[in-house]
XYZ file of C-alpha atoms in Angstrom:
202
model
C 76.607 67.817 114.036
C 75.018 64.467 113.638
C 71.571 66.356 113.534
C 72.537 68.631 110.609
C 73.695 65.625 109.009
C 70.455 63.474 109.418
C 68.479 66.513 108.102
C 71.000 67.048 105.113
C 71.027 63.274 103.736
C 66.870 63.225 104.354
C 66.624 66.801 102.564
C 69.127 65.662 99.678
C 67.079 62.336 99.154
C 63.906 64.801 98.999
C 65.683 66.945 96.200
C 67.370 64.785 93.873
C 64.569 62.171 93.556
C 61.473 64.717 93.793
C 61.765 67.748 91.624
C 58.384 68.612 93.219
C 55.731 69.688 90.849
C 57.699 69.544 87.538
C 54.675 67.723 86.539
C 52.178 65.154 87.899
C 54.383 62.304 87.909
C 56.977 63.991 90.447
C 53.920 64.750 92.487
C 53.042 61.280 92.435
C 56.646 59.967 93.306
C 56.580 62.802 96.319
C 53.729 61.194 97.855
C 55.082 57.653 97.521
C 58.305 59.333 99.186
C 56.147 60.395 102.208
C 54.649 57.445 102.706
C 58.044 55.534 102.831
C 59.277 58.228 105.402
C 55.812 57.680 107.147
C 56.581 53.883 107.017
C 60.159 54.352 108.670
C 58.798 56.474 111.276
C 56.067 53.804 112.054
C 53.203 56.040 111.606
C 49.867 56.100 109.593
C 49.607 58.088 106.561
C 46.503 58.811 104.457
C 46.335 60.429 100.901
C 43.023 62.423 100.136
C 41.835 64.244 97.509
C 39.390 67.214 98.508
C 39.560 69.166 95.098
C 40.975 66.886 91.899
C 42.627 63.616 91.489
C 46.048 65.277 90.694
C 45.892 67.560 93.932
C 46.507 64.973 96.877
C 47.183 66.172 100.718
C 49.061 63.778 102.382
C 48.714 63.372 106.021
C 50.809 61.571 108.391
C 49.411 61.219 112.274
C 51.513 60.772 115.373
C 48.680 59.771 117.810
C 48.819 61.656 121.440
C 48.312 60.054 124.434
C 45.288 62.404 124.937
C 43.901 62.442 121.651
C 40.659 64.593 122.906
C 42.663 67.375 123.051
C 42.913 69.713 120.344
C 45.668 68.439 117.802
C 48.362 70.190 116.274
C 49.254 70.569 112.540
C 52.898 71.122 110.982
C 52.141 71.973 107.299
C 54.127 71.973 104.460
C 53.339 72.016 100.820
C 54.603 70.039 97.585
C 54.751 72.635 94.685
C 57.138 74.951 94.131
C 57.115 78.246 91.919
C 58.386 77.899 88.484
C 62.048 77.565 87.153
C 63.840 79.475 84.623
C 67.020 77.410 84.142
C 68.774 80.247 82.474
C 68.894 81.788 85.696
C 70.427 78.883 87.877
C 73.913 78.257 88.313
C 72.944 74.426 89.546
C 70.669 72.106 88.293
C 67.601 73.377 90.081
C 66.421 69.898 90.593
C 69.869 67.861 91.054
C 69.895 69.403 94.856
C 73.928 70.225 94.307
C 75.784 70.330 97.743
C 78.788 72.848 97.895
C 82.058 72.439 100.029
C 80.329 74.818 102.596
C 77.319 72.459 103.023
C 74.694 74.908 101.162
C 72.236 73.157 99.248
C 71.173 74.522 95.757
C 67.649 73.467 94.265
C 64.265 74.811 93.783
C 62.375 74.883 96.759
C 65.077 74.279 99.530
C 63.855 76.932 101.689
C 59.985 77.018 100.237
C 59.378 74.381 101.485
C 61.124 71.285 101.454
C 63.591 72.062 104.300
C 60.655 72.909 106.281
C 58.942 69.596 105.477
C 62.282 67.535 106.247
C 62.842 69.707 109.642
C 59.449 68.255 110.435
C 60.127 64.554 109.768
C 63.432 64.893 111.392
C 62.320 66.416 114.689
C 59.602 63.629 114.956
C 62.308 60.708 113.962
C 64.629 62.514 116.705
C 61.531 62.508 119.098
C 60.498 59.184 118.706
C 64.203 57.744 119.190
C 64.202 59.603 122.430
C 60.926 57.723 123.815
C 58.722 60.869 123.810
C 55.369 60.864 123.235
C 52.866 63.730 122.593
C 50.148 64.420 124.657
C 48.162 65.823 121.735
C 47.859 64.507 118.115
C 50.136 65.682 115.815
C 49.530 65.702 112.228
C 52.022 66.456 109.225
C 50.680 67.942 106.026
C 51.656 67.895 102.929
C 49.457 70.188 100.698
C 49.440 70.773 96.874
C 48.952 74.060 94.848
C 50.282 76.453 98.128
C 52.409 78.611 95.384
C 49.131 79.605 93.265
C 46.591 80.337 96.179
C 45.969 76.891 97.567
C 42.352 76.938 96.068
C 42.672 73.033 95.378
C 44.725 72.428 98.386
C 44.542 73.818 101.847
C 41.089 75.680 100.817
C 39.318 72.671 99.876
C 40.989 70.388 102.289
C 39.932 72.629 105.419
C 36.032 71.925 104.120
C 36.228 68.176 104.335
C 34.811 66.026 107.226
C 38.306 64.608 107.456
C 40.035 67.766 108.637
C 37.098 68.548 110.947
C 37.586 65.432 112.479
C 41.416 66.387 113.106
C 40.106 68.652 115.637
C 42.828 71.017 114.923
C 43.817 73.476 117.974
C 46.461 75.255 115.977
C 48.788 74.882 113.024
C 52.435 75.718 112.141
C 53.194 76.469 108.804
C 56.082 77.725 106.492
C 58.908 80.108 107.842
C 61.810 82.101 106.971
C 65.323 80.601 107.376
C 67.421 81.612 110.151
C 71.331 81.929 110.327
C 71.205 81.203 114.090
C 69.304 78.863 116.502
C 66.635 81.468 116.711
C 63.408 80.669 114.826
C 60.905 83.447 115.562
C 57.231 82.522 115.088
C 54.230 84.891 114.035
C 51.045 84.593 115.339
C 47.798 84.885 113.303
C 49.890 86.100 110.627
C 47.073 85.075 108.110
C 43.406 85.030 108.169
C 41.384 81.933 107.591
C 40.095 81.166 104.210
C 37.334 83.492 103.348
C 35.921 86.289 101.157
C 36.273 89.876 102.610
C 33.820 92.421 100.555
C 35.916 95.395 99.599
C 34.307 98.769 97.968
C 36.610 101.322 96.347
C 37.041 103.720 93.499
C 38.355 102.690 89.978
C 41.182 104.700 88.858
C 43.006 104.859 85.683
């Protein structure tokens, strides 16, 4: 129960204070919030701009005991799909919690809950004295909902990303009503172009 309360507390702080990508000011607030979270975990954080100044990538680093090993990336994103307020029974950027503990907010499942879980898990692991063997990066990228062309697609081309020596990455996933969470191996291909030939039809 303590873990759930802790996750809900951080999640509500994220959702109430940071209406992800309502505008660029909200994104700047998101970056500052993530910097504070990294500081509270005593972990270094960097912000890089692989494409344009309005699309920052936030990288939190937990150095492993064997940093030469390929690293692990836990990826999250900071944008959400558009909001049509007339379709909502709650303010989509208020993070209302009902009596059953359900949180109503834009981006609760995609992707604020996952980023919160990454940070919450690290907080608990650090408190227990755990130290990872591999370096762990938590990345928060922009632009995912519209293809990532100004976010992850450009970030993976940078020297910064290459120096991260990524062995594998966990990205977003579906919610689960139980303690079981399924991982899908190689769900997506790496960024690239695939030429296709076909016939045009009317």
